[in-house]
PDB file of C-alpha atoms and ligand atoms in Angstrom:
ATOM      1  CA  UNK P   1      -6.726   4.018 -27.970  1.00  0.00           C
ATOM      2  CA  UNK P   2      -6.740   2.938 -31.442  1.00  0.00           C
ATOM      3  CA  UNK P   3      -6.340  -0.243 -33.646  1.00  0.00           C
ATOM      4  CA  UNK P   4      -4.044  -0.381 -36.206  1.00  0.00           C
ATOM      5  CA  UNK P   5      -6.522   0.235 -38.548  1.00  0.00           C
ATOM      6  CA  UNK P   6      -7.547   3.547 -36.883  1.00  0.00           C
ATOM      7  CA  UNK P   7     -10.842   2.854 -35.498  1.00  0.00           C
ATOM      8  CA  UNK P   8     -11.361   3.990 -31.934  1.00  0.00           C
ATOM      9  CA  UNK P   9     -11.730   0.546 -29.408  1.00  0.00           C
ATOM     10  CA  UNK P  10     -12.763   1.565 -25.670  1.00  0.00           C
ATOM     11  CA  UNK P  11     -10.166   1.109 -23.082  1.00  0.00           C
ATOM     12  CA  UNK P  12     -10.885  -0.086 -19.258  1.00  0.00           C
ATOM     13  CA  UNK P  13     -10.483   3.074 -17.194  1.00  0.00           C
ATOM     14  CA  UNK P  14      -7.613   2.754 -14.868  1.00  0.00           C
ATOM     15  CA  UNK P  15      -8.490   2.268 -11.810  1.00  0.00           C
ATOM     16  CA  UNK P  16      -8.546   5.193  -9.380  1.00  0.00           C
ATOM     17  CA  UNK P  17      -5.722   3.879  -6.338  1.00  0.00           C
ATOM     18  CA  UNK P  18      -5.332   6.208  -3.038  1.00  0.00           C
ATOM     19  CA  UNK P  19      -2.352   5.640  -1.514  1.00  0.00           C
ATOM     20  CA  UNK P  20      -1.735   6.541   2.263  1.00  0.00           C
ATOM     21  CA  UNK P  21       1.971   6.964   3.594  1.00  0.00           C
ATOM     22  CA  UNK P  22       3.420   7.923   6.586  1.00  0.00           C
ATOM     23  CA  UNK P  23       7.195   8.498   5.597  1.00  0.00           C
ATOM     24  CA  UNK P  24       9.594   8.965   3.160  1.00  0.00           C
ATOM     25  CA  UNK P  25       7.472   7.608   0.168  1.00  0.00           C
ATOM     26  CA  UNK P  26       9.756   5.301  -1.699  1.00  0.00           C
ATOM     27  CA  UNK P  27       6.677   2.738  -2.585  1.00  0.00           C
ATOM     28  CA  UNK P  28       4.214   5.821  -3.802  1.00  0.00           C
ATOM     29  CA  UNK P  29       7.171   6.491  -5.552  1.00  0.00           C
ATOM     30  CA  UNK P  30       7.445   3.428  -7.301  1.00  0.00           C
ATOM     31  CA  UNK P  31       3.356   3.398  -8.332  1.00  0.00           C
ATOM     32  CA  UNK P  32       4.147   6.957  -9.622  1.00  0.00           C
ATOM     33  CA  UNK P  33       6.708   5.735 -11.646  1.00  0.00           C
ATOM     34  CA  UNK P  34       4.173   3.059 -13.228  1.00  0.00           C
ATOM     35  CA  UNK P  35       1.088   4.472 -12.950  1.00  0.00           C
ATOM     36  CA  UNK P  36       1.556   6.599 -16.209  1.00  0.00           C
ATOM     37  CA  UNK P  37       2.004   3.684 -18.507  1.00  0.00           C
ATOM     38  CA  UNK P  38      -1.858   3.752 -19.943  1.00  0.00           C
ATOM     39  CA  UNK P  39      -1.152  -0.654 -19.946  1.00  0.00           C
ATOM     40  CA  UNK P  40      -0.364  -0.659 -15.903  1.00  0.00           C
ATOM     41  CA  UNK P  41      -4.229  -0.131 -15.068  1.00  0.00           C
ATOM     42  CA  UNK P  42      -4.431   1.871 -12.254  1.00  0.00           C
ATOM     43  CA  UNK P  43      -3.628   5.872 -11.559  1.00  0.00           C
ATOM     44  CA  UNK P  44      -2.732   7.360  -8.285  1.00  0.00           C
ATOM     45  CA  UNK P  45      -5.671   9.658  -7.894  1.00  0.00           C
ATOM     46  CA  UNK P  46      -5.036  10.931  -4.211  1.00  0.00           C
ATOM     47  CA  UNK P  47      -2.402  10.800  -1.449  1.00  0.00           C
ATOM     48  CA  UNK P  48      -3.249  11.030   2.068  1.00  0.00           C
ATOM     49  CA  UNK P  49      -0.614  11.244   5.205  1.00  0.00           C
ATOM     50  CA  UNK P  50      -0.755  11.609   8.715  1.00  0.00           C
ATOM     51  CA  UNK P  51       2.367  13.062   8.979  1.00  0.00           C
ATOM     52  CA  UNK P  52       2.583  16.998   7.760  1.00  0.00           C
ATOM     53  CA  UNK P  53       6.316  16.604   7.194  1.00  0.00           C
ATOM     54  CA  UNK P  54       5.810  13.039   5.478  1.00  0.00           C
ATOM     55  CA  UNK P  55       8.175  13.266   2.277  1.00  0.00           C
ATOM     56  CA  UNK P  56       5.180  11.691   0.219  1.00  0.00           C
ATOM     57  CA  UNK P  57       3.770  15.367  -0.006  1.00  0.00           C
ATOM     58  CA  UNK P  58       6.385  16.575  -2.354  1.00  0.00           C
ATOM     59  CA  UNK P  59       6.344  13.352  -4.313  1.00  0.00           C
ATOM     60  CA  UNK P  60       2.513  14.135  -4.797  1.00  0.00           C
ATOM     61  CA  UNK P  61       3.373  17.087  -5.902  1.00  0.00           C
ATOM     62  CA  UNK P  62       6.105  16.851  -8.334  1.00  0.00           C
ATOM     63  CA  UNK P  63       3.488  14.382 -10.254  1.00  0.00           C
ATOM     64  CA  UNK P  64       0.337  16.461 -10.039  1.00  0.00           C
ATOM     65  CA  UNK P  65      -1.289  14.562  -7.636  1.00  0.00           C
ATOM     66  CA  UNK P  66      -3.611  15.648  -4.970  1.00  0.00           C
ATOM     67  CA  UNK P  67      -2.327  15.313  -1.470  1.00  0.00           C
ATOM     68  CA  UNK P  68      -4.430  15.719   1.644  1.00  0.00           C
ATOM     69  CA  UNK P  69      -2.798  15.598   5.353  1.00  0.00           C
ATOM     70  CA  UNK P  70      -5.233  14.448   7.733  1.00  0.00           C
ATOM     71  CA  UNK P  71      -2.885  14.595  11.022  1.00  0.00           C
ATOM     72  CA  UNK P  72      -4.329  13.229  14.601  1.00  0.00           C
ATOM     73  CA  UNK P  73      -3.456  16.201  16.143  1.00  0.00           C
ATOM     74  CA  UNK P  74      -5.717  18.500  14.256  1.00  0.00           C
ATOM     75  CA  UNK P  75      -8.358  16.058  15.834  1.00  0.00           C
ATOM     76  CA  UNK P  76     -10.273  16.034  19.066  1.00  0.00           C
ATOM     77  CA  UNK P  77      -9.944  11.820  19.614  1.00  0.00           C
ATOM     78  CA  UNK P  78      -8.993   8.932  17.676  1.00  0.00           C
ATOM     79  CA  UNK P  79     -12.735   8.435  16.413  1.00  0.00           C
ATOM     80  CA  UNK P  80     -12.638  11.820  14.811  1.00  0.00           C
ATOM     81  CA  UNK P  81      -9.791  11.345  12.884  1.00  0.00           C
ATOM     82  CA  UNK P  82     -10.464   8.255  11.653  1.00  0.00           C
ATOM     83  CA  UNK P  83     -13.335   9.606  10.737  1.00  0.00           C
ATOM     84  CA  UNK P  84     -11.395  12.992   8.840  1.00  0.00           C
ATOM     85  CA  UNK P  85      -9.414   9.760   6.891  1.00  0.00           C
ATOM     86  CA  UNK P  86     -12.371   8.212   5.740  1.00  0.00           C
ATOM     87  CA  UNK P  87     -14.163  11.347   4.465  1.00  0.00           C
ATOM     88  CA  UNK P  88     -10.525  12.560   2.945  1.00  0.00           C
ATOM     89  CA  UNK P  89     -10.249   9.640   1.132  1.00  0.00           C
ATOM     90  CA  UNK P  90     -13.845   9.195  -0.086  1.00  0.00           C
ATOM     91  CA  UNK P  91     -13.240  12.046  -2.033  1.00  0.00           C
ATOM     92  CA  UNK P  92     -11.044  10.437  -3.920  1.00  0.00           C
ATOM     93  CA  UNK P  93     -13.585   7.984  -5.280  1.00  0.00           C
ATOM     94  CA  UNK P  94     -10.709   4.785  -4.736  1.00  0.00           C
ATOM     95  CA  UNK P  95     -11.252   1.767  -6.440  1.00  0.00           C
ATOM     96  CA  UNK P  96      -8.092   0.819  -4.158  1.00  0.00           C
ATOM     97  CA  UNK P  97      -6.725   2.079  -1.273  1.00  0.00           C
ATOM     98  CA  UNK P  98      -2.837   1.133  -1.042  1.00  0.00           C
ATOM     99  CA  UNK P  99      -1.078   1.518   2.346  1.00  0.00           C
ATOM    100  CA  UNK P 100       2.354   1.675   1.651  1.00  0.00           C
ATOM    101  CA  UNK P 101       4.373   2.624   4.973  1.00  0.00           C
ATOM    102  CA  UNK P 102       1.379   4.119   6.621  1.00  0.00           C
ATOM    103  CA  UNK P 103       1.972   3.581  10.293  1.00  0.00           C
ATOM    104  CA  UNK P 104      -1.568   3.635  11.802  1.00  0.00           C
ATOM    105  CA  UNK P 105      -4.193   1.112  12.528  1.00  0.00           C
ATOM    106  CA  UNK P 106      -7.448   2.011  10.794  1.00  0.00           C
ATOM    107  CA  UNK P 107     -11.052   2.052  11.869  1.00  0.00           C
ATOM    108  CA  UNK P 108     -12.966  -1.038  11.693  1.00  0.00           C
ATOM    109  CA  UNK P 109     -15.928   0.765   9.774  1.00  0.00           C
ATOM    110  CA  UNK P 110     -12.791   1.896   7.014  1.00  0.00           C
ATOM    111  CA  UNK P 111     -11.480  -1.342   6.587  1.00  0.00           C
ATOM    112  CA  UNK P 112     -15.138  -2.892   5.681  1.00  0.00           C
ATOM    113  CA  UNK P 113     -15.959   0.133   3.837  1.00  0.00           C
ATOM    114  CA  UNK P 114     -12.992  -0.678   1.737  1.00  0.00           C
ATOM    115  CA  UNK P 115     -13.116  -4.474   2.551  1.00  0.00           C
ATOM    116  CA  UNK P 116     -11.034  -6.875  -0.493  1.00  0.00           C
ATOM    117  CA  UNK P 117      -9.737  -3.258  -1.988  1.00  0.00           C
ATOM    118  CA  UNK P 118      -7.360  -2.537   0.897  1.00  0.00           C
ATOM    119  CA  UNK P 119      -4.235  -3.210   0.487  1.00  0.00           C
ATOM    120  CA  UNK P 120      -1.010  -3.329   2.796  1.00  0.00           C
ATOM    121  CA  UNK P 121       2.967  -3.780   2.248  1.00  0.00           C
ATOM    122  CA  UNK P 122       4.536  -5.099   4.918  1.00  0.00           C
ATOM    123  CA  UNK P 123       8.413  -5.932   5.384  1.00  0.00           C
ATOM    124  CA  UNK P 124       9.029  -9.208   6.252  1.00  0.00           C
ATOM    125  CA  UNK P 125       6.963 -12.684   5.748  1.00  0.00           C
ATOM    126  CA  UNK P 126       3.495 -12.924   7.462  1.00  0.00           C
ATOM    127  CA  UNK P 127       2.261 -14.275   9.261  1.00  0.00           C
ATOM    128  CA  UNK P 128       5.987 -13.796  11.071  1.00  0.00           C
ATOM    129  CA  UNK P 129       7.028 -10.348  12.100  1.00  0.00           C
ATOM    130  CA  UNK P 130       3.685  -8.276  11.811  1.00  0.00           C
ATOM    131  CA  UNK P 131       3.373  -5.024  13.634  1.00  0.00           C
ATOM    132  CA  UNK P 132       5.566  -1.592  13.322  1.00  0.00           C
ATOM    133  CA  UNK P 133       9.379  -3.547  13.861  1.00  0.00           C
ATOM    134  CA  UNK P 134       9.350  -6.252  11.061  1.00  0.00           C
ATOM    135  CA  UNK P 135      12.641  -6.034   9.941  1.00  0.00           C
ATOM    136  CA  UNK P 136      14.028  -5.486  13.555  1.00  0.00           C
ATOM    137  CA  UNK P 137      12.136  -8.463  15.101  1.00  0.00           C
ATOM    138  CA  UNK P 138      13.464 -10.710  12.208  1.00  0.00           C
ATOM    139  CA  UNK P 139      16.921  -9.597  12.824  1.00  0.00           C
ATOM    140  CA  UNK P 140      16.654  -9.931  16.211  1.00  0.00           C
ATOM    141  CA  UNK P 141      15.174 -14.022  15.539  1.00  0.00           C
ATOM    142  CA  UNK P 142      18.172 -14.738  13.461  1.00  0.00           C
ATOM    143  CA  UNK P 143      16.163 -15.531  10.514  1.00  0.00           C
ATOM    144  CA  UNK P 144      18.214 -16.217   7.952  1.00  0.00           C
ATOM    145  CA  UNK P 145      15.464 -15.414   5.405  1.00  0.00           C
ATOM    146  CA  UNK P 146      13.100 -12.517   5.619  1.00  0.00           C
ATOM    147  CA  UNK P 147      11.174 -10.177   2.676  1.00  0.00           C
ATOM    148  CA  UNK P 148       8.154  -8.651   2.078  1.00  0.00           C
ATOM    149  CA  UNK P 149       4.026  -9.261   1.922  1.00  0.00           C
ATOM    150  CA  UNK P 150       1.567  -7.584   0.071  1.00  0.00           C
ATOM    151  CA  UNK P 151      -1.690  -8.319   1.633  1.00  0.00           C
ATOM    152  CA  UNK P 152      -5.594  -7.434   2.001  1.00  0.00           C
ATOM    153  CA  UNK P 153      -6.363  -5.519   5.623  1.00  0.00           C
ATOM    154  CA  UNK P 154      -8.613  -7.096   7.956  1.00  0.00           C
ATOM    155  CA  UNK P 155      -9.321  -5.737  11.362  1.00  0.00           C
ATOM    156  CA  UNK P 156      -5.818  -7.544  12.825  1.00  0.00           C
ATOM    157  CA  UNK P 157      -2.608  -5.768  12.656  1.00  0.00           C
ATOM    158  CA  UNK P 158      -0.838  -7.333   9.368  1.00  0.00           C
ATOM    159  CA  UNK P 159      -3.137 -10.074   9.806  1.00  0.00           C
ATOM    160  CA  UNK P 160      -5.264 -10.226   6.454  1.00  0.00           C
ATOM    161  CA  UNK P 161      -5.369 -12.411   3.490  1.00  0.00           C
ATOM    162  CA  UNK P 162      -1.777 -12.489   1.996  1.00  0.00           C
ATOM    163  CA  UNK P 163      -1.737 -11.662  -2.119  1.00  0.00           C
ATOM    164  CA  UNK P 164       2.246 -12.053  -2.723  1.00  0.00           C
ATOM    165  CA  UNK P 165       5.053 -12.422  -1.412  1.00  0.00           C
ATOM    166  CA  UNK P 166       8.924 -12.083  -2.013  1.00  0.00           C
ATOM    167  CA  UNK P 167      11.916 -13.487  -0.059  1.00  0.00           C
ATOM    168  CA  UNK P 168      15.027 -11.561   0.882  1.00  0.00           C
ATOM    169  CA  UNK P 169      17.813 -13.128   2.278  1.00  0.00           C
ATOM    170  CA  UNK P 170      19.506 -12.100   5.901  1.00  0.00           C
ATOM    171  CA  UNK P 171      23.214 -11.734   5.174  1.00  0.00           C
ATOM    172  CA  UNK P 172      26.083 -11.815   7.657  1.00  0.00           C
ATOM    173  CA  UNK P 173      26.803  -8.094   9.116  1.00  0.00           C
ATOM    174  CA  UNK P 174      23.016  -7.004   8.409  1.00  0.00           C
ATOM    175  CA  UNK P 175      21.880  -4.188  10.556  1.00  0.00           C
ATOM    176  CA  UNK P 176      17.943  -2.774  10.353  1.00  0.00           C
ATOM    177  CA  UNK P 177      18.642  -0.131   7.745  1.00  0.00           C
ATOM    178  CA  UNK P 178      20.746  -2.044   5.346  1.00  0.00           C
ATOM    179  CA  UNK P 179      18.469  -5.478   5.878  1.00  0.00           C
ATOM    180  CA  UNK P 180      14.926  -2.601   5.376  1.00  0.00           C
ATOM    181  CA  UNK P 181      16.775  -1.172   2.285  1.00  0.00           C
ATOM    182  CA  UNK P 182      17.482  -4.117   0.643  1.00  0.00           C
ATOM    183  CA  UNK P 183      14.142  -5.401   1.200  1.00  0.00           C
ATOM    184  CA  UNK P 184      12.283  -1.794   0.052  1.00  0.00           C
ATOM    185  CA  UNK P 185      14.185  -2.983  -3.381  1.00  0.00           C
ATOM    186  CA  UNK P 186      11.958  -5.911  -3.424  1.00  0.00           C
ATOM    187  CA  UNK P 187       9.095  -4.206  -1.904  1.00  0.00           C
ATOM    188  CA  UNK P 188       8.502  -1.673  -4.292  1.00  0.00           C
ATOM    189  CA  UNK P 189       8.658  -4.483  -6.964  1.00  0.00           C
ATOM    190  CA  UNK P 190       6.607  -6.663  -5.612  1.00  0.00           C
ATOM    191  CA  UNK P 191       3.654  -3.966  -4.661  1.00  0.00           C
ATOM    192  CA  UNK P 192       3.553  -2.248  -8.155  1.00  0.00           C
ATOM    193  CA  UNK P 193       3.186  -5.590 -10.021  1.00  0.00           C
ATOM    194  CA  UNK P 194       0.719  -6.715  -7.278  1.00  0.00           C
ATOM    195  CA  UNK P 195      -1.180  -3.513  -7.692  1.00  0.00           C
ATOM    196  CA  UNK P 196      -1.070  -3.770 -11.050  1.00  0.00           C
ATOM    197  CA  UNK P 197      -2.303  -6.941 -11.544  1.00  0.00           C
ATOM    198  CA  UNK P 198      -5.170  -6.823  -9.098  1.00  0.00           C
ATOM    199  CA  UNK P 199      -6.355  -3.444 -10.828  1.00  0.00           C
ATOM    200  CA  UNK P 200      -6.228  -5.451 -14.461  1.00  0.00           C
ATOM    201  CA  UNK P 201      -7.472  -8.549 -13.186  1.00  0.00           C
ATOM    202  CA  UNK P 202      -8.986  -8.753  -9.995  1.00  0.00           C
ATOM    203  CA  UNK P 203      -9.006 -10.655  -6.737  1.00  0.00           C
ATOM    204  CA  UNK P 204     -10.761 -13.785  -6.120  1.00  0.00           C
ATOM    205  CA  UNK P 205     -10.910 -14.516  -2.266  1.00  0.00           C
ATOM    206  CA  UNK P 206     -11.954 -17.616  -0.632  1.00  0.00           C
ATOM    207  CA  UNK P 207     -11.315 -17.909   3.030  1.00  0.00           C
ATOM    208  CA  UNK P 208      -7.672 -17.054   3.846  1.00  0.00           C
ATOM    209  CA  UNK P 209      -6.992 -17.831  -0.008  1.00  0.00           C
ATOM    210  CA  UNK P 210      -6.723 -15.381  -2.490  1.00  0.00           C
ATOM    211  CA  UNK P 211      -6.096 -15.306  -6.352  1.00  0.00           C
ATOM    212  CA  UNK P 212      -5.637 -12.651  -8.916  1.00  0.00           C
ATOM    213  CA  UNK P 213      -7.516 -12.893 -12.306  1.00  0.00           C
TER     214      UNK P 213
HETATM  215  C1  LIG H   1       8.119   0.021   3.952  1.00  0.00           C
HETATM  216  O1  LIG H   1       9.089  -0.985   4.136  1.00  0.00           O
HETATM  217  C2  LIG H   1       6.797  -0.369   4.543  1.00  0.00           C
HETATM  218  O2  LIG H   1       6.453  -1.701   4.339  1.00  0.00           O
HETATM  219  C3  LIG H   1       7.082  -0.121   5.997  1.00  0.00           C
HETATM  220  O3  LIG H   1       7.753   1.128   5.998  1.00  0.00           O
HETATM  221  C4  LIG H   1       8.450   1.253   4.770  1.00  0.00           C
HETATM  222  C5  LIG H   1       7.979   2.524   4.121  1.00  0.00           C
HETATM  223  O4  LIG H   1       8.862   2.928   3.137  1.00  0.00           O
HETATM  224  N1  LIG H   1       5.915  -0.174   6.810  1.00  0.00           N
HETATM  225  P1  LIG H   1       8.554   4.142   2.157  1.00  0.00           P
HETATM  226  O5  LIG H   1       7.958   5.278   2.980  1.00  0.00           O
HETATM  227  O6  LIG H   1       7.601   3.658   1.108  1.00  0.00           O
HETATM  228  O7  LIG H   1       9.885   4.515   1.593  1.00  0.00           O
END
């Protein structure tokens, strides 16, 4: 970076994100998109699935990223392979760790390791509709307004600290896929400027209560 003038001023690093997906990858997606825009802050270093046919891998790929699969059935027990995540994604060297449609529960030893940089997108409006079926059990409610949550992980199952949040309305005729599409549109918003701004600016948690900057 330079000033107008020419002289050489020193940049903050981007910070180093590891995302972890399970599926199809639309959110890493989106934080590829940003991530090479030297202003966004943070820079996909690593991606880690469970899921050996998870189409994440190619999107690693096709943007130079490194991509490790750390699947539980290369693993003896649940403790090992939470153990083979944690050791896959130290080697990244995260400043965050981004779950973005990862659809396992984590150690309690990896979410304190990682404890205030772990971060989780969730479809639909915690604290309603936590767990694998958020956009089915809102549906299924008859909510008439739903959307998305970016949040910090705590040992609970969607149940951490909530940084932002978007709402998406139900409309008449919804089924699960249209009602999860239409809410990925806002979800893949909603986590790159969240991940953006916590990697520029920080978090500040107090209880239940957290702000960026
Ligand atoms: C997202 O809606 C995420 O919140 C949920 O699964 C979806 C994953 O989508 N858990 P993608 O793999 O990022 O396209």
């Amino acid at each position: 970076m330079q000033t107008p003038s020419g002289h050489p001023v020193e940049s903050t690093p981007a910070k180093r994100l590891v995302v972890l997906v399970s599926g199809g990858g639309s959110n890493l997606a989106a934080l590829l998109a940003a991530h090479d825009d030297g202003a966004y802050g943070a820079r996909v270093v690593g991606v880690l699935t469970d899921n050996p046919a998870a189409g994440a891998l190619e999107l690693a790929r096709d943007a130079g990223v490194a991509s490790v699969v750390v699947s539980p059935k290369d693993f003896e027990d649940r403790a090992a392979w939470n153990d083979g995540v944690a050791e896959a994604v130290a080697v990244f060297r995260p400043d965050l760790v981004v779950l973005a449609g990862f659809m396992r529960i984590l150690a309690p030893s990896f979410v304190r390791r990682y404890e205030g940089r772990l971060i989780n997108t969730h479809p639909a409006l915690l604290p309603s509709f936590p767990g694998a079926h958020g956009v089915r059990d809102a549906l299924a409610h008859g909510v008439k307004v739903t959307g998305c949550t970016v949040h910090l992980v705590d040992d609970g199952v969607d149940t951490g600290p909530i940084i932002a949040q978007v709402a998406v309305p139900v409309l008449d005729g919804d089924d699960e896929h249209a009602l999860h599409e239409r809410i990925k549109v806002a979800e893949r918003a909603l986590l790159v400027e969240t991940v953006g701004r916590v990697a520029r600016e920080g978090l500040y948690v107090v209880g239940r209560k957290v702000t960026i900057g």
